[in-house]
Amino acid sequence: MEDQTALAIADVEEAPVWASLPVPALLLDPNDRIVSINPAAEGFLNTSVKSIRGQNVWERVMIDSALEEAFERARASASPLFVNDVDVGTGERSPLHCNLQIAPLNDRTGFMLFLISPRELAGRMTQDHSVKSAAKSAIGMAEMLAHEIKNPLAGITGAAQLLSMNLSAEDRELTDLIVAETRRVVKLLEQVEQFGNLRMPDLKPVNLHDVLDRARRSALLGFGANMKIVEDYDPSLPMADGDPDQLLQVVLNLLKNAAQAAGPEGGRIRLHTYFEHSFRLRRADGQGRSLPLQIEIEDDGPGLPEDIASDIFDPFVSGRENGTGLGLALVSKIISDHEGWISVTSVPGKTVFRISLPRAPKEKTKKEIG
């Protein structure tokens, strides 16, 4: 068996295509032990081929579907196995939606190639493009209405204040209510205008840990004073290509949402960063971009309401009473302008917002250092 394993390793590792495969690939022996992984799999599993060799694949690759029996049938019949639309995790981060391709290794009885293809979000990107187009139209209409409505609201506020000067205390309560409500509507309209007028990001090399630390300290001094915020950073994370002020706005918004969901009793927020070599975003035009820098903001709150979880980044969708539904839409717009990706998984007791961002080009980083 040792000779067969050595030959199988040589078969794949000496093939030029092995290191060039853009998706995580694992070579398994007849006992489902991992004997080799390619560089993309090292990034996906956050480990090295030396440290993972000999481990059982089902202990390192968590799949939300029972595949062992189908896997054994594919091995026994020396036939390929294709599994679509499953969540695959590693135990260290939130699962990714993936397709799996499993095939026998030619001339090596019992050895199997296991390819994990994270969905490059093509289908989701098509849907997201439609959503963003609809959102753009909705925001354009809202901006126009905001502009037209603010002027008469100012007149209503002024008239109510003038009337209150000659009224009894009991009647002034009514005019005060008119003033308070019109000001609340004006504030909402200003948020709509802010959403539409957000400038494009000024991209430069950004240390994401600096952004997270600024947001953490600001949160603990204000809205998150009752929260415990835990840092779990990858110290080797390279610089991101981003706008530090806009990314700070994103993180503050997500931290504030987590703190509000926890309520006055408080809770725990985990800030987690890591590098994932295999994560790529394929845009509607067919072009792809690597988004290896990952930020996860995890809280132990009640989770998102099921009826809005899939639409939480759409404008005017909110899980809070009296919420405007613009906060997460603004977050999504900023990350989209960075050519990044944001997603969320949520169950009671664990909600994770995941932000994926591009790495700063080397020439930019050198210029910044210089």
mmCIF file with all atom_site columns, C-alpha atoms in Angstrom, residues 3 24 26 28 30 55 85-86 103 143 147 226 310 321 324 358 370:
data_model
loop_
_atom_site.group_PDB
_atom_site.id
_atom_site.type_symbol
_atom_site.label_atom_id
_atom_site.label_alt_id
_atom_site.label_comp_id
_atom_site.label_asym_id
_atom_site.label_entity_id
_atom_site.label_seq_id
_atom_site.pdbx_PDB_ins_code
_atom_site.Cartn_x
_atom_site.Cartn_y
_atom_site.Cartn_z
_atom_site.occupancy
_atom_site.B_iso_or_equiv
_atom_site.pdbx_formal_charge
_atom_site.auth_seq_id
_atom_site.auth_comp_id
_atom_site.auth_asym_id
_atom_site.auth_atom_id
_atom_site.pdbx_PDB_model_num
ATOM 1  C CA . ASP A 1 3   ? 4.304   1.868  -2.665 1.00 0.00 ? 3   ASP A CA 1
ATOM 2  C CA . PRO A 1 24  ? -9.307  22.685 -4.215 1.00 0.00 ? 24  PRO A CA 1
ATOM 3  C CA . LEU A 1 26  ? -7.577  16.217 -2.764 1.00 0.00 ? 26  LEU A CA 1
ATOM 4  C CA . LEU A 1 28  ? -7.543  10.052 -1.258 1.00 0.00 ? 28  LEU A CA 1
ATOM 5  C CA . PRO A 1 30  ? -8.556  3.444  -0.508 1.00 0.00 ? 30  PRO A CA 1
ATOM 6  C CA . GLN A 1 55  ? -5.965  12.362 7.973  1.00 0.00 ? 55  GLN A CA 1
ATOM 7  C CA . ASP A 1 85  ? -25.287 22.517 -4.273 1.00 0.00 ? 85  ASP A CA 1
ATOM 8  C CA . VAL A 1 86  ? -23.924 21.342 -0.924 1.00 0.00 ? 86  VAL A CA 1
ATOM 9  C CA . ALA A 1 103 ? -13.378 10.405 -9.817 1.00 0.00 ? 103 ALA A CA 1
ATOM 10 C CA . GLU A 1 143 ? -33.907 60.377 -4.074 1.00 0.00 ? 143 GLU A CA 1
ATOM 11 C CA . HIS A 1 147 ? -35.856 66.141 -2.729 1.00 0.00 ? 147 HIS A CA 1
ATOM 12 C CA . ASN A 1 226 ? -22.398 46.157 26.734 1.00 0.00 ? 226 ASN A CA 1
ATOM 13 C CA . SER A 1 310 ? -32.509 36.217 1.911  1.00 0.00 ? 310 SER A CA 1
ATOM 14 C CA . GLU A 1 321 ? -39.180 47.824 14.309 1.00 0.00 ? 321 GLU A CA 1
ATOM 15 C CA . THR A 1 324 ? -35.127 52.171 7.781  1.00 0.00 ? 324 THR A CA 1
ATOM 16 C CA . PRO A 1 358 ? -9.378  41.816 -3.152 1.00 0.00 ? 358 PRO A CA 1
ATOM 17 C CA . GLY A 1 370 ? 8.063   53.731 -0.390 1.00 0.00 ? 370 GLY A CA 1
#
